[in-house]
Amino acid sequence: MNNEQLKKSLVKNNQPAYRVPQIQKAIFQTGISNFMEISTISKELREFLVRELDILSFSVKKIVIAKDGFSVKALLELRDGLAIETVLLSAGTGKWSVCVSSQVGCALNCQFCATGKNGLRRNLIAEEISDQVLFWRQYLKKKRGADKISNIVYMGMGEPFLNWTEVKKSLKDLTDNDLFAFGSRSISVSTVGIAEGIILLAKEFPQVNLALSLHFATDEKRNKYMPVNNKYSLNNLKKTLQNYFLKTNRQVFIEYIMLAGINDGEMDAYELAKYLKSIGKRQLLHINLIKYNQTERGFESTSGNKVQIFKKYLENNGLSVSVRKSLGQEVFGACGQLAGK
Ligand code: SAH
């Protein structure tokens, strides 16, 4: 829902100013799916809004629900016919995380990621990003009355910092108390390491969490599997993170996918610890070891035992580490598996 359009429509209909927050609240916070559900306004106004506006900027083509019900993926068709995916995940606590896409496809072509395989189609506009959250709010309201969205992660399709103008607008709406009203700290933006973007996030949204998809700790390997590293090398990243810490003093999440035989050996753990320690602020780094989710791109995930050995090595070097539980695999909604199909 484009809030500016909503306000314009209400002006056009000669509505008093106090109507605006009333209707905003029903849409963005209560999560109504249809204007006719707003019982506090007249029938005429409801019908006018139905004629005038769409609440969502896409139609829902498909919803896939995992057997346990705790990961749900939606395939959305945008107005121009292109498709994106968004995922709703929970550990079963009544709290849910929403994973949003920021672009249709992705230009970066990381070798292990399904999204990058077919390149970038286009950037999403802000409304198409925040509407993914709105859609899941409506969904939870209908299906699971009391459940709430507690986190939003920009970890769906695309690279958020290559679409900063729109991502920024979406962050503004998501944290606006008159609109979605999420706390900045419940939102995370994940990047491959676009330096300019990291610095802009620090400046403009210092309380929004930053996640860095590192995955490799030498330029040789990172160049090979993540071509973007040719432009933003590990040394460049290090300086950017140091700068980020100076500005925010906030923790950064280091994402590390475990790929069997590729980045999960003893030497890799050594290189990773060495690199992270060289950044300086060890206590502000938290490493998430991620299970590789199967894609058409081959690769095998590291066995549980080897993951534990890797983890121990990092911990012995004074680093804080968790093994991230992979939710959503069954519906192909896990990270890197989103391909818009
Ligand atoms: N472009 C941004 C945002 C996408 S986030 C970024 O890369 O950070 C998607 C996350 O899933 C990234 O950490 C990405 O590296 C990771 N990922 C990609 N393919 C994956 C796969 N097959 N299995 C597990 N994680 C994957």
mmCIF file of N, CA and C in Angstrom, residues 168-246:
data_model
loop_
_atom_site.group_PDB
_atom_site.id
_atom_site.type_symbol
_atom_site.label_atom_id
_atom_site.label_comp_id
_atom_site.label_asym_id
_atom_site.label_seq_id
_atom_site.Cartn_x
_atom_site.Cartn_y
_atom_site.Cartn_z
ATOM 1 N N LYS A 168 15.524 1.991 1.202
ATOM 2 C CA LYS A 168 15.475 3.026 2.240
ATOM 3 C C LYS A 168 14.041 3.485 2.503
ATOM 4 N N LYS A 169 13.295 3.723 1.408
ATOM 5 C CA LYS A 169 11.893 4.123 1.580
ATOM 6 C C LYS A 169 11.109 3.033 2.311
ATOM 7 N N SER A 170 11.395 1.787 1.976
ATOM 8 C CA SER A 170 10.654 0.694 2.628
ATOM 9 C C SER A 170 11.016 0.632 4.114
ATOM 10 N N LEU A 171 12.280 0.869 4.448
ATOM 11 C CA LEU A 171 12.686 0.866 5.866
ATOM 12 C C LEU A 171 11.982 1.993 6.623
ATOM 13 N N LYS A 172 11.835 3.134 5.953
ATOM 14 C CA LYS A 172 11.133 4.265 6.592
ATOM 15 C C LYS A 172 9.692 3.892 6.926
ATOM 16 N N ASP A 173 9.008 3.278 5.961
ATOM 17 C CA ASP A 173 7.602 2.911 6.208
ATOM 18 C C ASP A 173 7.492 1.824 7.277
ATOM 19 N N LEU A 174 8.411 0.864 7.230
ATOM 20 C CA LEU A 174 8.330 -0.236 8.201
ATOM 21 C C LEU A 174 8.560 0.252 9.624
ATOM 22 N N THR A 175 9.364 1.311 9.780
ATOM 23 C CA THR A 175 9.666 1.804 11.131
ATOM 24 C C THR A 175 8.828 3.036 11.503
ATOM 25 N N ASP A 176 7.944 3.466 10.616
ATOM 26 C CA ASP A 176 7.096 4.626 10.893
ATOM 27 C C ASP A 176 5.991 4.224 11.879
ATOM 28 N N ASN A 177 5.905 4.939 12.980
ATOM 29 C CA ASN A 177 4.919 4.568 14.005
ATOM 30 C C ASN A 177 3.471 4.721 13.566
ATOM 31 N N ASP A 178 3.233 5.524 12.536
ATOM 32 C CA ASP A 178 1.864 5.643 12.018
ATOM 33 C C ASP A 178 1.561 4.535 11.015
ATOM 34 N N LEU A 179 2.619 3.867 10.542
ATOM 35 C CA LEU A 179 2.398 2.827 9.537
ATOM 36 C C LEU A 179 2.681 1.453 10.154
ATOM 37 N N PHE A 180 3.735 0.773 9.721
ATOM 38 C CA PHE A 180 3.966 -0.585 10.228
ATOM 39 C C PHE A 180 4.386 -0.628 11.698
ATOM 40 N N ALA A 181 5.117 0.405 12.124
ATOM 41 C CA ALA A 181 5.535 0.523 13.527
ATOM 42 C C ALA A 181 6.440 -0.611 14.032
ATOM 43 N N PHE A 182 7.369 -1.062 13.201
ATOM 44 C CA PHE A 182 8.365 -2.021 13.697
ATOM 45 C C PHE A 182 9.528 -1.261 14.321
ATOM 46 N N GLY A 183 10.130 -1.856 15.337
ATOM 47 C CA GLY A 183 11.344 -1.276 15.897
ATOM 48 C C GLY A 183 12.500 -1.535 14.940
ATOM 49 N N SER A 184 13.403 -0.550 14.817
ATOM 50 C CA SER A 184 14.531 -0.724 13.901
ATOM 51 C C SER A 184 15.323 -1.981 14.227
ATOM 52 N N ARG A 185 15.433 -2.275 15.512
ATOM 53 C CA ARG A 185 16.248 -3.415 15.912
ATOM 54 C C ARG A 185 15.632 -4.761 15.556
ATOM 55 N N SER A 186 14.396 -4.745 15.118
ATOM 56 C CA SER A 186 13.804 -6.023 14.708
ATOM 57 C C SER A 186 13.962 -6.244 13.204
ATOM 58 N N ILE A 187 14.703 -5.335 12.556
ATOM 59 C CA ILE A 187 14.902 -5.460 11.109
ATOM 60 C C ILE A 187 16.379 -5.709 10.812
ATOM 61 N N SER A 188 16.669 -6.609 9.863
ATOM 62 C CA SER A 188 18.051 -6.852 9.449
ATOM 63 C C SER A 188 18.174 -6.744 7.935
ATOM 64 N N VAL A 189 19.242 -6.071 7.519
ATOM 65 C CA VAL A 189 19.535 -5.990 6.090
ATOM 66 C C VAL A 189 20.788 -6.804 5.831
ATOM 67 N N SER A 190 20.705 -7.686 4.844
ATOM 68 C CA SER A 190 21.835 -8.563 4.528
ATOM 69 C C SER A 190 22.461 -8.149 3.204
ATOM 70 N N THR A 191 23.797 -8.126 3.176
ATOM 71 C CA THR A 191 24.499 -7.691 1.960
ATOM 72 C C THR A 191 25.700 -8.575 1.670
ATOM 73 N N VAL A 192 26.082 -8.597 0.409
ATOM 74 C CA VAL A 192 27.330 -9.274 0.048
ATOM 75 C C VAL A 192 28.540 -8.415 0.416
ATOM 76 N N GLY A 193 28.282 -7.156 0.780
ATOM 77 C CA GLY A 193 29.393 -6.288 1.191
ATOM 78 C C GLY A 193 29.566 -5.045 0.335
ATOM 79 N N ILE A 194 28.460 -4.485 -0.154
ATOM 80 C CA ILE A 194 28.524 -3.250 -0.942
ATOM 81 C C ILE A 194 28.877 -2.104 0.025
ATOM 82 N N ALA A 195 30.104 -1.614 -0.070
ATOM 83 C CA ALA A 195 30.638 -0.686 0.937
ATOM 84 C C ALA A 195 29.772 0.565 1.107
ATOM 85 N N GLU A 196 29.408 1.180 -0.014
ATOM 86 C CA GLU A 196 28.630 2.433 0.072
ATOM 87 C C GLU A 196 27.329 2.193 0.835
ATOM 88 N N GLY A 197 26.716 1.050 0.600
ATOM 89 C CA GLY A 197 25.441 0.727 1.241
ATOM 90 C C GLY A 197 25.611 0.554 2.749
ATOM 91 N N ILE A 198 26.685 -0.113 3.129
ATOM 92 C CA ILE A 198 26.915 -0.360 4.559
ATOM 93 C C ILE A 198 27.066 0.978 5.289
ATOM 94 N N ILE A 199 27.764 1.908 4.673
ATOM 95 C CA ILE A 199 27.986 3.206 5.301
ATOM 96 C C ILE A 199 26.685 4.021 5.347
ATOM 97 N N LEU A 200 25.887 3.922 4.281
ATOM 98 C CA LEU A 200 24.598 4.628 4.292
ATOM 99 C C LEU A 200 23.666 4.064 5.363
ATOM 100 N N LEU A 201 23.694 2.757 5.537
ATOM 101 C CA LEU A 201 22.848 2.146 6.575
ATOM 102 C C LEU A 201 23.283 2.663 7.946
ATOM 103 N N ALA A 202 24.595 2.701 8.169
ATOM 104 C CA ALA A 202 25.122 3.185 9.461
ATOM 105 C C ALA A 202 24.664 4.618 9.725
ATOM 106 N N LYS A 203 24.648 5.423 8.679
ATOM 107 C CA LYS A 203 24.289 6.833 8.834
ATOM 108 C C LYS A 203 22.799 7.015 9.018
ATOM 109 N N GLU A 204 22.026 6.328 8.169
ATOM 110 C CA GLU A 204 20.603 6.632 8.120
ATOM 111 C C GLU A 204 19.739 5.729 8.996
ATOM 112 N N PHE A 205 20.207 4.503 9.205
ATOM 113 C CA PHE A 205 19.454 3.578 10.070
ATOM 114 C C PHE A 205 20.417 2.843 10.996
ATOM 115 N N PRO A 206 21.066 3.564 11.904
ATOM 116 C CA PRO A 206 22.094 2.927 12.742
ATOM 117 C C PRO A 206 21.543 1.808 13.628
ATOM 118 N N GLN A 207 20.235 1.794 13.846
ATOM 119 C CA GLN A 207 19.677 0.751 14.718
ATOM 120 C C GLN A 207 19.165 -0.473 13.957
ATOM 121 N N VAL A 208 19.182 -0.383 12.642
ATOM 122 C CA VAL A 208 18.795 -1.569 11.860
ATOM 123 C C VAL A 208 20.003 -2.506 11.808
ATOM 124 N N ASN A 209 19.768 -3.800 11.993
ATOM 125 C CA ASN A 209 20.890 -4.758 12.026
ATOM 126 C C ASN A 209 21.506 -4.960 10.656
ATOM 127 N N LEU A 210 22.805 -5.182 10.670
ATOM 128 C CA LEU A 210 23.527 -5.475 9.438
ATOM 129 C C LEU A 210 24.001 -6.935 9.455
ATOM 130 N N ALA A 211 23.724 -7.644 8.369
ATOM 131 C CA ALA A 211 24.261 -8.994 8.200
ATOM 132 C C ALA A 211 25.150 -8.984 6.960
ATOM 133 N N LEU A 212 26.296 -9.609 7.073
ATOM 134 C CA LEU A 212 27.224 -9.641 5.951
ATOM 135 C C LEU A 212 27.401 -11.081 5.479
ATOM 136 N N SER A 213 27.092 -11.306 4.204
ATOM 137 C CA SER A 213 27.282 -12.644 3.637
ATOM 138 C C SER A 213 28.747 -12.798 3.250
ATOM 139 N N LEU A 214 29.541 -13.292 4.173
ATOM 140 C CA LEU A 214 30.988 -13.378 3.937
ATOM 141 C C LEU A 214 31.318 -14.681 3.183
ATOM 142 N N HIS A 215 31.043 -15.791 3.801
ATOM 143 C CA HIS A 215 31.169 -17.139 3.225
ATOM 144 C C HIS A 215 32.583 -17.618 2.887
ATOM 145 N N PHE A 216 33.505 -16.716 2.576
ATOM 146 C CA PHE A 216 34.883 -17.125 2.248
ATOM 147 C C PHE A 216 35.830 -16.109 2.868
ATOM 148 N N ALA A 217 36.974 -16.589 3.352
ATOM 149 C CA ALA A 217 37.862 -15.668 4.065
ATOM 150 C C ALA A 217 39.178 -15.382 3.338
ATOM 151 N N THR A 218 39.299 -15.881 2.099
ATOM 152 C CA THR A 218 40.444 -15.443 1.278
ATOM 153 C C THR A 218 39.880 -14.879 -0.031
ATOM 154 N N ASP A 219 40.587 -13.879 -0.580
ATOM 155 C CA ASP A 219 40.116 -13.280 -1.833
ATOM 156 C C ASP A 219 40.088 -14.310 -2.952
ATOM 157 N N GLU A 220 41.039 -15.217 -2.913
ATOM 158 C CA GLU A 220 41.099 -16.210 -3.977
ATOM 159 C C GLU A 220 39.785 -17.003 -4.056
ATOM 160 N N LYS A 221 39.355 -17.499 -2.907
ATOM 161 C CA LYS A 221 38.106 -18.277 -2.907
ATOM 162 C C LYS A 221 36.880 -17.396 -3.094
ATOM 163 N N ARG A 222 36.900 -16.250 -2.445
ATOM 164 C CA ARG A 222 35.705 -15.403 -2.515
ATOM 165 C C ARG A 222 35.504 -14.899 -3.946
ATOM 166 N N ASN A 223 36.600 -14.549 -4.626
ATOM 167 C CA ASN A 223 36.483 -14.128 -6.030
ATOM 168 C C ASN A 223 35.848 -15.220 -6.875
ATOM 169 N N LYS A 224 36.243 -16.449 -6.563
ATOM 170 C CA LYS A 224 35.787 -17.563 -7.381
ATOM 171 C C LYS A 224 34.280 -17.815 -7.231
ATOM 172 N N TYR A 225 33.798 -17.753 -5.994
ATOM 173 C CA TYR A 225 32.394 -18.113 -5.766
ATOM 174 C C TYR A 225 31.464 -16.908 -5.650
ATOM 175 N N MET A 226 32.053 -15.759 -5.377
ATOM 176 C CA MET A 226 31.233 -14.539 -5.285
ATOM 177 C C MET A 226 31.928 -13.453 -6.117
ATOM 178 N N PRO A 227 31.588 -13.369 -7.409
ATOM 179 C CA PRO A 227 32.291 -12.452 -8.307
ATOM 180 C C PRO A 227 32.321 -11.000 -7.799
ATOM 181 N N VAL A 228 31.358 -10.626 -6.972
ATOM 182 C CA VAL A 228 31.327 -9.251 -6.452
ATOM 183 C C VAL A 228 32.593 -8.924 -5.658
ATOM 184 N N ASN A 229 33.279 -9.973 -5.190
ATOM 185 C CA ASN A 229 34.494 -9.742 -4.396
ATOM 186 C C ASN A 229 35.616 -9.108 -5.224
ATOM 187 N N ASN A 230 35.532 -9.248 -6.543
ATOM 188 C CA ASN A 230 36.530 -8.585 -7.391
ATOM 189 C C ASN A 230 36.442 -7.073 -7.247
ATOM 190 N N LYS A 231 35.252 -6.613 -6.937
ATOM 191 C CA LYS A 231 35.079 -5.171 -6.759
ATOM 192 C C LYS A 231 35.220 -4.762 -5.297
ATOM 193 N N TYR A 232 34.598 -5.516 -4.397
ATOM 194 C CA TYR A 232 34.660 -5.208 -2.966
ATOM 195 C C TYR A 232 35.445 -6.315 -2.275
ATOM 196 N N SER A 233 36.755 -6.165 -2.256
ATOM 197 C CA SER A 233 37.639 -7.222 -1.735
ATOM 198 C C SER A 233 37.523 -7.322 -0.216
ATOM 199 N N LEU A 234 38.145 -8.358 0.329
ATOM 200 C CA LEU A 234 38.097 -8.556 1.783
ATOM 201 C C LEU A 234 38.746 -7.397 2.533
ATOM 202 N N ASN A 235 39.777 -6.826 1.948
ATOM 203 C CA ASN A 235 40.430 -5.708 2.609
ATOM 204 C C ASN A 235 39.516 -4.483 2.631
ATOM 205 N N ASN A 236 38.854 -4.255 1.526
ATOM 206 C CA ASN A 236 37.883 -3.177 1.430
ATOM 207 C C ASN A 236 36.762 -3.392 2.474
ATOM 208 N N LEU A 237 36.296 -4.651 2.553
ATOM 209 C CA LEU A 237 35.241 -4.983 3.516
ATOM 210 C C LEU A 237 35.669 -4.722 4.948
ATOM 211 N N LYS A 238 36.919 -5.076 5.225
ATOM 212 C CA LYS A 238 37.441 -4.880 6.578
ATOM 213 C C LYS A 238 37.378 -3.398 6.955
ATOM 214 N N LYS A 239 37.846 -2.555 6.043
ATOM 215 C CA LYS A 239 37.837 -1.116 6.324
ATOM 216 C C LYS A 239 36.408 -0.609 6.484
ATOM 217 N N THR A 240 35.522 -1.131 5.643
ATOM 218 C CA THR A 240 34.123 -0.703 5.730
ATOM 219 C C THR A 240 33.526 -1.092 7.086
ATOM 220 N N LEU A 241 33.825 -2.300 7.540
ATOM 221 C CA LEU A 241 33.285 -2.737 8.835
ATOM 222 C C LEU A 241 33.862 -1.913 9.973
ATOM 223 N N GLN A 242 35.145 -1.603 9.885
ATOM 224 C CA GLN A 242 35.766 -0.772 10.928
ATOM 225 C C GLN A 242 35.059 0.584 11.002
ATOM 226 N N ASN A 243 34.773 1.121 9.839
ATOM 227 C CA ASN A 243 34.059 2.377 9.732
ATOM 228 C C ASN A 243 32.633 2.251 10.304
ATOM 229 N N TYR A 244 31.984 1.142 9.982
ATOM 230 C CA TYR A 244 30.631 0.869 10.480
ATOM 231 C C TYR A 244 30.629 0.836 12.016
ATOM 232 N N PHE A 245 31.620 0.164 12.586
ATOM 233 C CA PHE A 245 31.700 0.067 14.051
ATOM 234 C C PHE A 245 31.918 1.437 14.689
ATOM 235 N N LEU A 246 32.762 2.242 14.045
ATOM 236 C CA LEU A 246 33.004 3.592 14.578
ATOM 237 C C LEU A 246 31.710 4.383 14.623
#
